XYZ file of C-alpha atoms in Angstrom:
657
model
C 44.105 41.238 -39.148
C 43.198 43.700 -41.855
C 39.987 45.628 -41.617
C 37.300 43.506 -43.259
C 34.186 45.110 -44.589
C 31.082 43.529 -43.131
C 29.038 41.631 -45.659
C 25.457 42.627 -46.170
C 23.336 40.494 -43.877
C 20.279 38.813 -45.294
C 17.658 36.889 -43.363
C 18.387 33.227 -44.051
C 16.595 31.267 -41.309
C 12.951 31.304 -40.216
C 11.530 30.009 -36.921
C 7.763 29.407 -36.713
C 5.794 29.734 -33.470
C 2.037 30.114 -32.844
C 0.736 33.680 -32.780
C -0.741 34.845 -29.477
C -1.151 37.977 -27.351
C 1.313 38.392 -24.474
C 0.735 40.800 -21.622
C 3.555 43.151 -20.696
C 3.985 41.635 -17.211
C 4.297 38.092 -18.669
C 7.006 38.857 -21.219
C 9.875 38.099 -18.827
C 8.850 34.432 -18.525
C 7.269 33.930 -21.957
C 9.263 31.226 -23.747
C 9.167 32.914 -27.155
C 10.399 36.210 -25.679
C 13.184 34.315 -23.912
C 14.092 32.595 -27.183
C 14.244 35.917 -29.051
C 16.430 37.433 -26.318
C 18.786 34.458 -26.538
C 19.000 34.890 -30.302
C 19.966 38.532 -29.841
C 22.532 37.606 -27.170
C 24.210 35.362 -29.742
C 24.681 38.355 -32.010
C 21.952 37.407 -34.473
C 19.798 40.012 -36.196
C 16.150 39.276 -35.363
C 12.977 40.426 -37.098
C 9.518 39.298 -35.989
C 6.651 39.023 -38.466
C 3.027 38.328 -37.542
C 1.243 36.131 -40.046
C -2.369 35.025 -40.280
C -2.203 32.340 -37.574
C 1.538 32.060 -36.813
C 4.419 34.289 -35.822
C 7.687 34.114 -37.760
C 11.120 34.922 -36.343
C 13.559 35.763 -39.130
C 17.265 35.426 -38.362
C 20.352 36.904 -39.987
C 23.952 36.604 -38.810
C 26.684 39.239 -39.185
C 29.939 37.934 -40.567
C 31.703 38.013 -37.207
C 28.949 35.940 -35.567
C 29.258 33.306 -38.293
C 33.050 33.435 -37.970
C 32.945 32.753 -34.228
C 30.592 29.820 -34.817
C 32.817 28.427 -37.589
C 35.798 28.556 -35.231
C 33.846 26.691 -32.540
C 32.871 24.033 -35.089
C 36.499 23.713 -36.268
C 35.399 24.145 -39.871
C 38.298 23.713 -42.268
C 38.667 26.228 -45.066
C 41.016 26.580 -48.013
C 44.043 28.864 -47.717
C 46.084 30.440 -50.572
C 48.764 27.734 -50.204
C 46.199 25.028 -51.000
C 45.891 23.592 -47.488
C 42.590 23.275 -45.606
C 43.106 24.669 -42.108
C 40.749 25.124 -39.163
C 39.056 28.493 -39.358
C 40.057 31.221 -36.895
C 38.268 34.546 -36.901
C 41.412 36.427 -35.865
C 43.139 35.144 -39.024
C 40.218 35.689 -41.368
C 42.387 37.226 -44.106
C 44.312 33.966 -44.437
C 41.320 32.110 -45.933
C 40.086 32.180 -49.505
C 36.696 33.477 -50.562
C 33.833 31.773 -52.382
C 33.147 32.357 -56.107
C 30.557 35.024 -55.207
C 33.004 36.825 -52.917
C 31.493 35.670 -49.602
C 33.652 34.141 -46.882
C 31.420 31.139 -46.158
C 29.485 28.908 -48.513
C 25.761 28.327 -48.003
C 26.492 24.866 -46.569
C 28.912 26.364 -44.048
C 26.556 29.208 -43.114
C 23.665 26.823 -42.553
C 25.845 24.648 -40.368
C 26.863 27.718 -38.325
C 23.238 28.796 -37.936
C 22.259 25.355 -36.613
C 25.191 25.383 -34.213
C 24.185 28.776 -32.881
C 20.428 28.378 -32.485
C 20.428 24.736 -31.390
C 23.337 25.372 -29.021
C 21.389 27.712 -26.699
C 21.664 26.040 -23.295
C 20.633 26.883 -19.740
C 23.976 27.776 -18.112
C 22.458 29.117 -14.885
C 22.629 27.336 -11.530
C 18.919 26.501 -11.412
C 16.040 25.688 -13.730
C 14.080 28.498 -15.379
C 10.284 28.632 -15.387
C 8.889 29.329 -18.841
C 5.294 29.998 -19.842
C 3.372 29.823 -23.057
C -0.319 30.535 -23.500
C -1.154 29.584 -19.911
C 1.090 26.512 -19.939
C 4.072 26.368 -17.580
C 7.189 24.164 -17.826
C 10.790 24.085 -16.626
C 13.933 24.781 -18.629
C 16.362 22.574 -16.785
C 20.062 23.251 -16.214
C 22.133 22.034 -19.164
C 19.043 21.617 -21.376
C 18.940 22.988 -24.933
C 16.217 25.589 -25.358
C 15.208 25.072 -28.983
C 14.948 21.281 -28.617
C 12.834 21.841 -25.507
C 10.447 24.157 -27.342
C 10.231 21.730 -30.276
C 9.356 18.871 -27.930
C 6.669 21.056 -26.356
C 5.383 21.806 -29.903
C 5.862 25.520 -29.408
C 8.464 25.876 -32.142
C 6.717 24.379 -35.162
C 9.576 24.446 -37.637
C 12.993 25.882 -38.441
C 13.609 26.297 -42.168
C 15.914 28.186 -44.601
C 14.645 31.378 -46.198
C 15.079 32.518 -49.780
C 17.262 35.575 -50.333
C 14.873 37.627 -52.442
C 17.571 39.608 -54.286
C 19.597 36.540 -55.294
C 16.446 34.563 -56.043
C 15.234 37.159 -58.548
C 18.677 37.297 -60.156
C 18.669 33.512 -60.639
C 15.148 33.635 -62.049
C 16.315 36.041 -64.752
C 19.702 34.481 -65.529
C 18.728 30.827 -65.142
C 15.096 29.703 -64.830
C 13.669 32.133 -67.408
C 16.764 32.265 -69.640
C 15.754 30.064 -72.579
C 17.964 31.422 -75.352
C 21.082 29.429 -74.465
C 19.171 26.308 -73.521
C 22.014 24.299 -71.893
C 24.115 27.114 -70.409
C 23.661 27.639 -66.656
C 25.258 29.923 -64.018
C 26.705 26.976 -62.071
C 28.838 29.111 -59.721
C 25.797 31.182 -58.718
C 23.745 27.991 -58.237
C 26.508 26.626 -55.993
C 26.637 29.830 -53.952
C 22.856 29.885 -53.447
C 21.845 26.214 -53.134
C 25.048 24.433 -52.149
C 27.246 21.731 -53.616
C 24.825 18.856 -54.165
C 22.223 20.773 -56.180
C 24.908 22.581 -58.197
C 26.543 19.275 -59.147
C 23.164 17.872 -60.221
C 22.489 20.785 -62.573
C 26.057 20.679 -63.902
C 25.563 16.976 -64.656
C 22.139 17.518 -66.248
C 23.444 20.391 -68.392
C 26.447 18.404 -69.626
C 24.292 15.307 -70.271
C 21.819 17.398 -72.303
C 24.575 18.998 -74.407
C 26.111 15.613 -75.111
C 22.676 14.236 -76.079
C 22.575 16.524 -79.100
C 24.950 14.271 -81.079
C 23.003 10.965 -80.751
C 19.755 12.950 -81.118
C 20.923 14.298 -84.508
C 22.146 10.848 -85.554
C 18.841 9.226 -84.532
C 16.862 11.925 -86.323
C 18.795 11.240 -89.548
C 18.079 7.507 -89.269
C 14.394 8.253 -88.783
C 14.062 10.763 -91.632
C 15.967 8.895 -94.357
C 15.312 5.430 -95.712
C 18.634 3.634 -96.081
C 17.038 0.524 -97.595
C 19.368 -2.456 -97.591
C 22.036 -0.339 -95.865
C 19.821 -0.134 -92.772
C 21.348 -3.354 -91.476
C 24.780 -1.740 -91.713
C 23.794 1.677 -90.370
C 22.208 0.322 -87.175
C 25.412 -1.365 -85.918
C 27.314 1.856 -86.690
C 24.735 3.825 -84.700
C 24.933 1.301 -81.854
C 28.748 1.457 -81.680
C 28.611 5.267 -81.821
C 26.198 5.674 -78.918
C 28.102 3.158 -76.749
C 31.351 5.049 -77.361
C 29.413 8.274 -76.708
C 28.153 6.971 -73.350
C 31.608 5.734 -72.303
C 33.206 9.067 -73.175
C 30.439 11.011 -71.437
C 30.944 9.055 -68.212
C 34.696 9.666 -68.229
C 34.525 13.330 -69.214
C 31.902 13.962 -66.526
C 34.446 12.816 -63.932
C 36.867 15.391 -65.328
C 34.148 18.068 -65.206
C 33.315 17.116 -61.633
C 36.940 17.451 -60.489
C 37.263 20.765 -62.308
C 34.189 22.135 -60.497
C 35.532 21.043 -57.112
C 38.849 22.717 -57.843
C 37.055 25.906 -58.902
C 35.002 25.893 -55.703
C 38.092 25.213 -53.556
C 36.744 21.878 -52.314
C 39.175 19.070 -51.637
C 38.265 15.681 -53.131
C 37.643 13.166 -51.640
C 36.139 14.655 -48.527
C 33.875 13.407 -45.789
C 30.374 14.122 -47.012
C 28.450 13.943 -43.769
C 28.727 17.323 -42.063
C 26.356 16.346 -39.295
C 23.435 18.617 -40.163
C 21.222 16.293 -38.186
C 21.752 15.717 -34.515
C 23.686 12.646 -33.432
C 27.002 10.999 -34.248
C 27.879 8.497 -36.881
C 27.758 4.858 -35.827
C 31.482 4.383 -36.433
C 32.621 7.215 -34.151
C 30.058 6.610 -31.399
C 30.654 2.858 -31.295
C 34.415 3.407 -31.383
C 34.162 5.490 -28.213
C 31.943 2.913 -26.517
C 34.294 0.049 -27.391
C 37.340 2.040 -26.280
C 35.753 2.794 -22.907
C 34.623 -0.814 -22.426
C 37.840 -2.647 -23.327
C 40.418 0.021 -22.576
C 43.859 -1.232 -23.604
C 42.744 -4.769 -24.513
C 43.541 -4.537 -28.227
C 42.546 -8.130 -28.984
C 39.024 -7.668 -27.630
C 38.717 -4.293 -29.300
C 39.772 -5.755 -32.673
C 37.311 -8.642 -32.263
C 34.427 -6.254 -31.520
C 35.209 -4.070 -34.548
C 35.308 -7.124 -36.809
C 32.021 -8.366 -35.378
C 30.354 -4.979 -36.007
C 31.764 -4.818 -39.548
C 30.565 -8.278 -40.587
C 27.221 -7.872 -38.833
C 26.633 -4.710 -40.890
C 27.510 -6.546 -44.103
C 25.192 -9.405 -43.151
C 22.329 -6.962 -42.539
C 22.929 -5.302 -45.922
C 22.938 -8.724 -47.608
C 19.679 -9.601 -45.847
C 18.037 -6.354 -46.943
C 19.202 -6.814 -50.530
C 17.805 -10.364 -50.491
C 14.436 -9.072 -49.238
C 14.290 -6.519 -52.087
C 15.233 -9.132 -54.720
C 12.707 -11.617 -53.312
C 9.939 -8.997 -53.380
C 10.808 -8.143 -56.997
C 10.626 -11.784 -58.085
C 7.501 -12.736 -56.145
C 5.456 -9.536 -56.265
C 6.599 -7.323 -59.140
C 7.556 -9.810 -61.825
C 4.051 -11.382 -62.217
C 2.500 -7.891 -62.328
C 4.957 -6.725 -65.007
C 4.536 -9.835 -67.161
C 0.747 -9.598 -66.881
C 0.870 -6.014 -68.182
C 3.142 -7.000 -71.079
C 0.906 -9.932 -72.040
C -2.300 -7.857 -71.911
C -0.588 -5.211 -74.061
C 0.170 -7.858 -76.693
C -3.404 -9.181 -76.934
C -5.138 -5.752 -76.988
C -5.869 -4.631 -80.538
C -6.811 -0.963 -80.081
C -3.950 1.578 -79.914
C -6.063 3.875 -77.721
C -6.622 1.079 -75.197
C -2.895 0.301 -75.245
C -2.104 3.952 -74.531
C -4.630 3.981 -71.667
C -3.194 0.746 -70.260
C 0.315 2.226 -70.312
C -0.887 5.353 -68.490
C -2.614 3.316 -65.763
C 0.431 1.065 -65.492
C 2.834 3.994 -64.999
C 0.586 5.503 -62.305
C 0.447 2.118 -60.564
C 4.203 1.549 -60.543
C 4.764 5.034 -59.120
C 2.570 4.165 -56.154
C 3.967 0.644 -55.669
C 7.588 1.732 -55.869
C 7.080 4.516 -53.340
C 5.844 1.870 -50.913
C 8.909 -0.249 -51.693
C 11.160 2.772 -51.196
C 9.701 3.542 -47.765
C 10.212 -0.094 -46.750
C 13.833 0.208 -47.941
C 14.319 3.274 -45.715
C 13.136 1.257 -42.695
C 15.429 -1.653 -43.595
C 18.469 0.622 -43.939
C 18.067 1.754 -40.336
C 19.291 -1.692 -39.281
C 22.438 -1.495 -41.407
C 25.677 -0.313 -39.806
C 26.576 2.083 -42.594
C 29.550 4.331 -41.929
C 27.766 7.637 -42.459
C 24.725 9.287 -43.980
C 26.281 9.231 -47.453
C 26.684 5.439 -47.316
C 23.090 5.068 -46.135
C 21.871 7.237 -49.011
C 23.883 5.183 -51.532
C 22.431 1.960 -50.145
C 18.939 3.418 -50.517
C 19.656 4.506 -54.112
C 20.722 1.002 -55.129
C 17.678 -0.643 -53.545
C 15.079 1.758 -54.916
C 16.641 1.828 -58.366
C 16.471 -1.975 -58.383
C 12.725 -1.724 -57.820
C 12.273 0.892 -60.541
C 14.563 -0.980 -62.934
C 12.341 -4.060 -62.862
C 9.115 -2.090 -63.007
C 10.253 0.165 -65.855
C 12.024 -2.302 -68.115
C 10.654 -5.824 -67.602
C 7.661 -5.171 -69.872
C 9.946 -3.764 -72.561
C 12.277 -6.777 -72.247
C 9.221 -8.976 -72.704
C 8.428 -7.387 -76.078
C 12.059 -7.189 -77.175
C 13.494 -10.547 -76.151
C 10.564 -12.973 -76.128
C 8.247 -11.809 -78.918
C 10.916 -10.111 -81.075
C 8.147 -7.817 -82.308
C 10.016 -4.630 -83.226
C 6.943 -2.696 -84.363
C 5.262 -3.322 -81.020
C 8.513 -2.539 -79.214
C 8.747 0.865 -80.908
C 5.147 1.674 -79.947
C 5.844 0.692 -76.331
C 8.977 2.867 -76.222
C 7.167 5.873 -77.728
C 4.280 5.549 -75.277
C 6.619 5.010 -72.319
C 8.777 8.013 -73.163
C 5.876 10.338 -73.913
C 3.630 9.267 -71.049
C 6.388 8.994 -68.446
C 7.996 12.350 -69.309
C 4.652 14.167 -69.519
C 3.472 12.501 -66.325
C 6.669 13.355 -64.442
C 6.643 16.993 -65.564
C 2.940 17.294 -64.757
C 3.394 15.923 -61.259
C 6.545 17.970 -60.616
C 4.905 21.255 -61.543
C 1.328 20.802 -60.348
C 1.739 18.947 -57.046
C 3.737 21.743 -55.317
C 1.154 24.314 -56.403
C -1.743 22.126 -55.238
C -0.061 21.536 -51.874
C 0.601 25.257 -51.488
C -3.021 26.123 -52.361
C -4.337 23.503 -49.931
C -2.186 24.854 -47.085
C -3.422 28.384 -47.729
C -6.999 27.086 -47.723
C -6.452 25.361 -44.344
C -4.932 28.500 -42.826
C -7.828 30.642 -44.065
C -10.352 28.115 -42.745
C -8.634 28.055 -39.349
C -8.588 31.846 -39.180
C -12.272 32.137 -40.124
C -13.236 29.605 -37.463
C -11.669 31.754 -34.728
C -13.985 33.997 -32.766
C -14.030 37.625 -33.758
C -12.258 37.082 -37.084
C -13.264 39.175 -40.083
C -15.461 37.706 -42.797
C -13.494 39.270 -45.688
C -10.875 37.562 -47.818
C -7.718 36.754 -45.857
C -4.507 37.907 -47.539
C -0.998 36.544 -46.936
C 1.046 39.726 -46.878
C 4.416 38.530 -45.563
C 6.904 36.725 -47.806
C 8.136 34.514 -44.967
C 4.626 33.155 -44.373
C 4.216 32.359 -48.065
C 7.522 30.492 -47.996
C 6.452 28.542 -44.919
C 3.285 27.378 -46.676
C 5.219 26.139 -49.710
C 6.147 22.426 -49.768
C 9.702 21.399 -48.982
C 12.114 19.869 -51.481
C 11.797 16.283 -50.271
C 12.057 12.843 -51.870
C 8.902 10.874 -52.662
C 10.126 8.045 -50.399
C 10.655 10.373 -47.435
C 13.242 12.954 -46.416
C 15.168 10.957 -43.804
C 18.128 10.186 -46.074
C 17.493 12.041 -49.308
C 16.037 15.282 -50.627
C 14.183 15.999 -53.852
C 17.314 15.347 -55.940
C 16.649 11.637 -55.418
C 13.559 11.815 -57.636
C 15.271 14.097 -60.170
C 18.281 11.791 -60.528
C 15.996 8.749 -60.684
C 14.063 10.306 -63.561
C 17.283 10.992 -65.504
C 18.671 7.484 -64.828
C 15.458 5.766 -65.983
C 15.426 7.901 -69.127
C 19.083 7.066 -69.831
C 18.387 3.347 -69.429
C 15.347 3.488 -71.698
C 17.072 5.255 -74.594
C 20.356 3.325 -74.292
C 19.181 -0.264 -73.798
C 16.808 -0.136 -76.779
C 18.733 2.291 -79.005
C 18.745 -0.005 -82.041
C 14.976 -0.433 -81.887
C 14.162 3.281 -81.581
C 17.044 5.697 -82.401
C 14.653 8.676 -82.344
C 14.372 8.265 -78.545
C 17.535 10.360 -78.111
C 15.806 13.342 -79.745
C 12.833 12.950 -77.372
C 15.232 12.818 -74.415
C 17.162 15.915 -75.530
C 13.992 18.002 -75.919
C 12.685 16.800 -72.562
C 15.939 17.642 -70.772
C 16.085 21.150 -72.227
C 12.689 21.872 -70.652
C 13.588 19.850 -67.539
C 16.515 22.148 -66.680
C 14.311 25.269 -66.681
C 11.360 23.506 -65.038
C 13.542 22.228 -62.172
C 15.094 25.674 -61.766
C 11.675 27.332 -61.637
C 10.470 24.706 -59.172
C 13.364 25.391 -56.779
C 13.174 29.175 -57.035
C 9.433 29.832 -57.104
C 7.379 26.786 -56.109
C 9.292 25.287 -53.176
C 11.031 26.417 -50.036
C 14.758 26.970 -50.178
C 16.223 23.456 -49.786
C 18.294 22.500 -46.784
C 21.881 22.307 -48.110
C 23.412 18.846 -48.311
C 27.110 18.460 -48.968
C 28.333 16.153 -51.716
C 31.397 16.121 -53.947
C 30.028 13.745 -56.617
C 26.718 12.362 -57.858
C 27.475 9.341 -55.678
C 25.832 5.997 -56.426
C 24.115 7.391 -59.518
C 27.386 7.353 -61.479
C 27.744 3.609 -60.796
C 24.142 3.146 -61.963
C 24.829 5.002 -65.222
C 27.888 2.826 -65.827
C 25.833 -0.295 -65.094
C 23.245 0.844 -67.641
C 25.998 1.281 -70.267
C 27.061 -2.355 -69.747
C 23.428 -3.481 -69.928
C 23.023 -1.460 -73.134
C 25.881 -3.319 -74.799
C 24.239 -6.662 -73.998
C 20.637 -5.740 -74.895
C 21.481 -3.968 -78.162
C 23.653 -6.867 -79.289
C 20.697 -9.185 -78.638
C 18.392 -6.840 -80.582
C 20.780 -6.796 -83.530
C 20.979 -10.593 -83.568
C 17.207 -10.950 -83.772
C 16.869 -8.055 -86.198
C 19.245 -9.653 -88.692
C 17.554 -13.023 -88.262
C 14.129 -11.390 -88.735
C 15.215 -9.662 -91.956
C 16.752 -12.898 -93.266
C 19.950 -11.195 -94.459
C 22.310 -13.208 -92.312
C 22.306 -16.707 -91.016
C 22.025 -16.754 -87.267
C 25.426 -18.439 -86.669
C 27.756 -15.931 -88.389
C 25.538 -13.038 -87.326
C 25.660 -14.123 -83.718
C 29.419 -14.666 -83.852
C 30.061 -11.219 -85.332
C 27.840 -9.444 -82.813
C 29.331 -11.366 -79.890
C 32.783 -10.225 -81.022
C 31.484 -6.647 -81.186
C 29.985 -7.019 -77.711
C 33.284 -8.188 -76.220
C 35.214 -5.414 -77.962
C 32.816 -2.752 -76.628
C 33.005 -4.183 -73.102
C 36.794 -4.088 -73.374
C 36.638 -0.467 -74.529
C 34.224 0.358 -71.687
C 36.577 -0.910 -68.993
C 39.773 0.250 -70.700
C 38.802 3.781 -71.721
C 39.495 5.143 -68.225
C 43.184 4.307 -68.760
C 43.380 6.689 -71.715
C 41.282 9.601 -70.388
C 42.387 10.694 -66.905
C 39.654 11.633 -64.451
C 41.524 14.744 -63.340
C 42.274 17.585 -65.793
C 45.951 18.497 -66.147
C 45.481 22.008 -64.731
C 43.727 20.637 -61.638
C 46.533 18.147 -61.066
C 49.159 20.865 -61.596
C 47.457 23.180 -59.091
C 47.194 20.350 -56.576
C 50.891 19.456 -56.922
C 51.876 23.130 -56.716
C 49.796 23.655 -53.570
C 51.207 20.505 -51.980
C 54.784 21.620 -52.744
C 54.162 25.121 -51.360
C 52.571 23.717 -48.192
C 55.448 21.265 -47.735
C 58.045 24.016 -48.083
C 56.249 26.272 -45.600
C 55.882 23.448 -43.079
C 59.547 22.525 -43.525
C 60.680 26.117 -42.894
C 58.410 26.408 -39.858
C 59.729 23.124 -38.490
C 63.351 24.199 -39.007
C 62.719 27.495 -37.204
C 61.103 25.605 -34.334
C 64.071 23.216 -34.071
C 66.574 26.065 -34.261
C 64.700 27.967 -31.565
C 64.654 24.955 -29.263
C 68.406 24.380 -29.742
C 69.166 28.036 -29.019
C 67.096 27.933 -25.846
C 68.775 24.686 -24.788
C 72.264 26.217 -25.408
C 71.486 29.308 -23.322
C 70.229 27.140 -20.475
C 73.388 25.014 -20.661
C 75.653 28.097 -20.545
C 73.787 29.523 -17.556
C 74.465 26.310 -15.641
């Protein structure tokens, strides 16, 4: 192995324990001192920081320590011949580097850290007596130390730390870089936050750039009066934005594959890297069934089929519960709002009603989302990714009804286009302003409240000073910041769930009612330009560093976007039918026939366009074929050498006899 320069170590993990005074004679049995010694024995760099009421243990890992952990975890990494092989520290030069020059990605490093610190186990022959603040307990043989301290509520939390140098660089080149409003340093985002967040921002940036065309088209329609040609221009606009959406969906797949190739990630790949403790249901149940039935293949096959169909039945039951709740609980509420909106005369009261309504549906849907999380626990999904996709479909179904049923009421029942435009303007303005307000103010309010609680706790202690309490350490400030979690809970999803949901609802709103309000695309483009920088600032300055989650695509959200394109074809065709009938330019029969033909043609284009635009760019496919050929040749040569060596050995043995 060539001499490899050690990478600069940065503190990336923080462990929080209560602050207390420990006497010198008690240090040998103090559980926190034992934990710190174990960290050092693993080869980790440890720094201890005393905060206002807590103590923080910052951890960094030299490259060799991470390499040993990666080998123990059998992490597969890309090699120059294009194959993903299990990592070995002794052969470190055989593996390719990340875009930023580091050996391991942030996802891989975090996984190694968890393996190291959660893998500390009592390997002695007897239990160890540990003490903490007068309390005494036993660390049993074979027991994991960190889990033990978490169960005893001594270790409060383990969380990722921001790298201050890289964070400031991203603030300058990304969050505060407004001149090129859609350009983003995606490779640097991937290196710092991981695959899932980088793919989200790549998607949002591409979506915003592509929005500029329909935004310009919609702005022209709004600014100029086409008179009698308006009835011809609207169908042209409708066909253009449907073709735009179809092309965007297909070209995003190409962009996604290009990013994975650039980051040396094989697609498809198993997305669940096991960050959380425990095994997937499929692997754990497979072992149980194999132990129970042994070589009885018939029984084993029957049990697998029973588990498979039971899981499908549970998913069908949960979907039925969600649909039933939408029909019985949400639908009357939505229709009541739409009816009240129609009868109210004052525009100010209508605006106030819309604001109250949007606040209400946020609260109601969060309740529905948390119920969905509980229901998904009873589904036998294959892995965490499948569980997350199931949750996305259920929660989006709730939001879809709550966000659009009132608009459908105005569009399809009353055919009142002036009212429909007012509703769309108010929904877009209020929802976007409300979302941005909540996104940017709630983290700050939570952070301020936590600081207030810590100061109050410190002042209530005996002998504390009466002056203003300052938070001097950066790690303590990070600990007090809120985490990047989903509004429905963080069991299956992180904060990207809410960000993707916001984009999907916006896409549905502007697409499904494009003929009624073409200017909506301009509103969406302006909002997304600010959304990119606001989300970047939120991640870098207002929240803790997110726990990395691995993902190669945007998952279920792509299916939702494609579903919304199909819905847009149907709803806009219906709007055009009633618009022509309302203007009295066409009779309803020929108008309906012409628009139905257009609808079928667009649906055919939607489902046939993927045949003309491949999902994988030519250079990605060429690299993949080249790597596969190189790997095949190397394996063939190695196999031939092995066979030749065995024959030579066999011949020598035969001669000696």
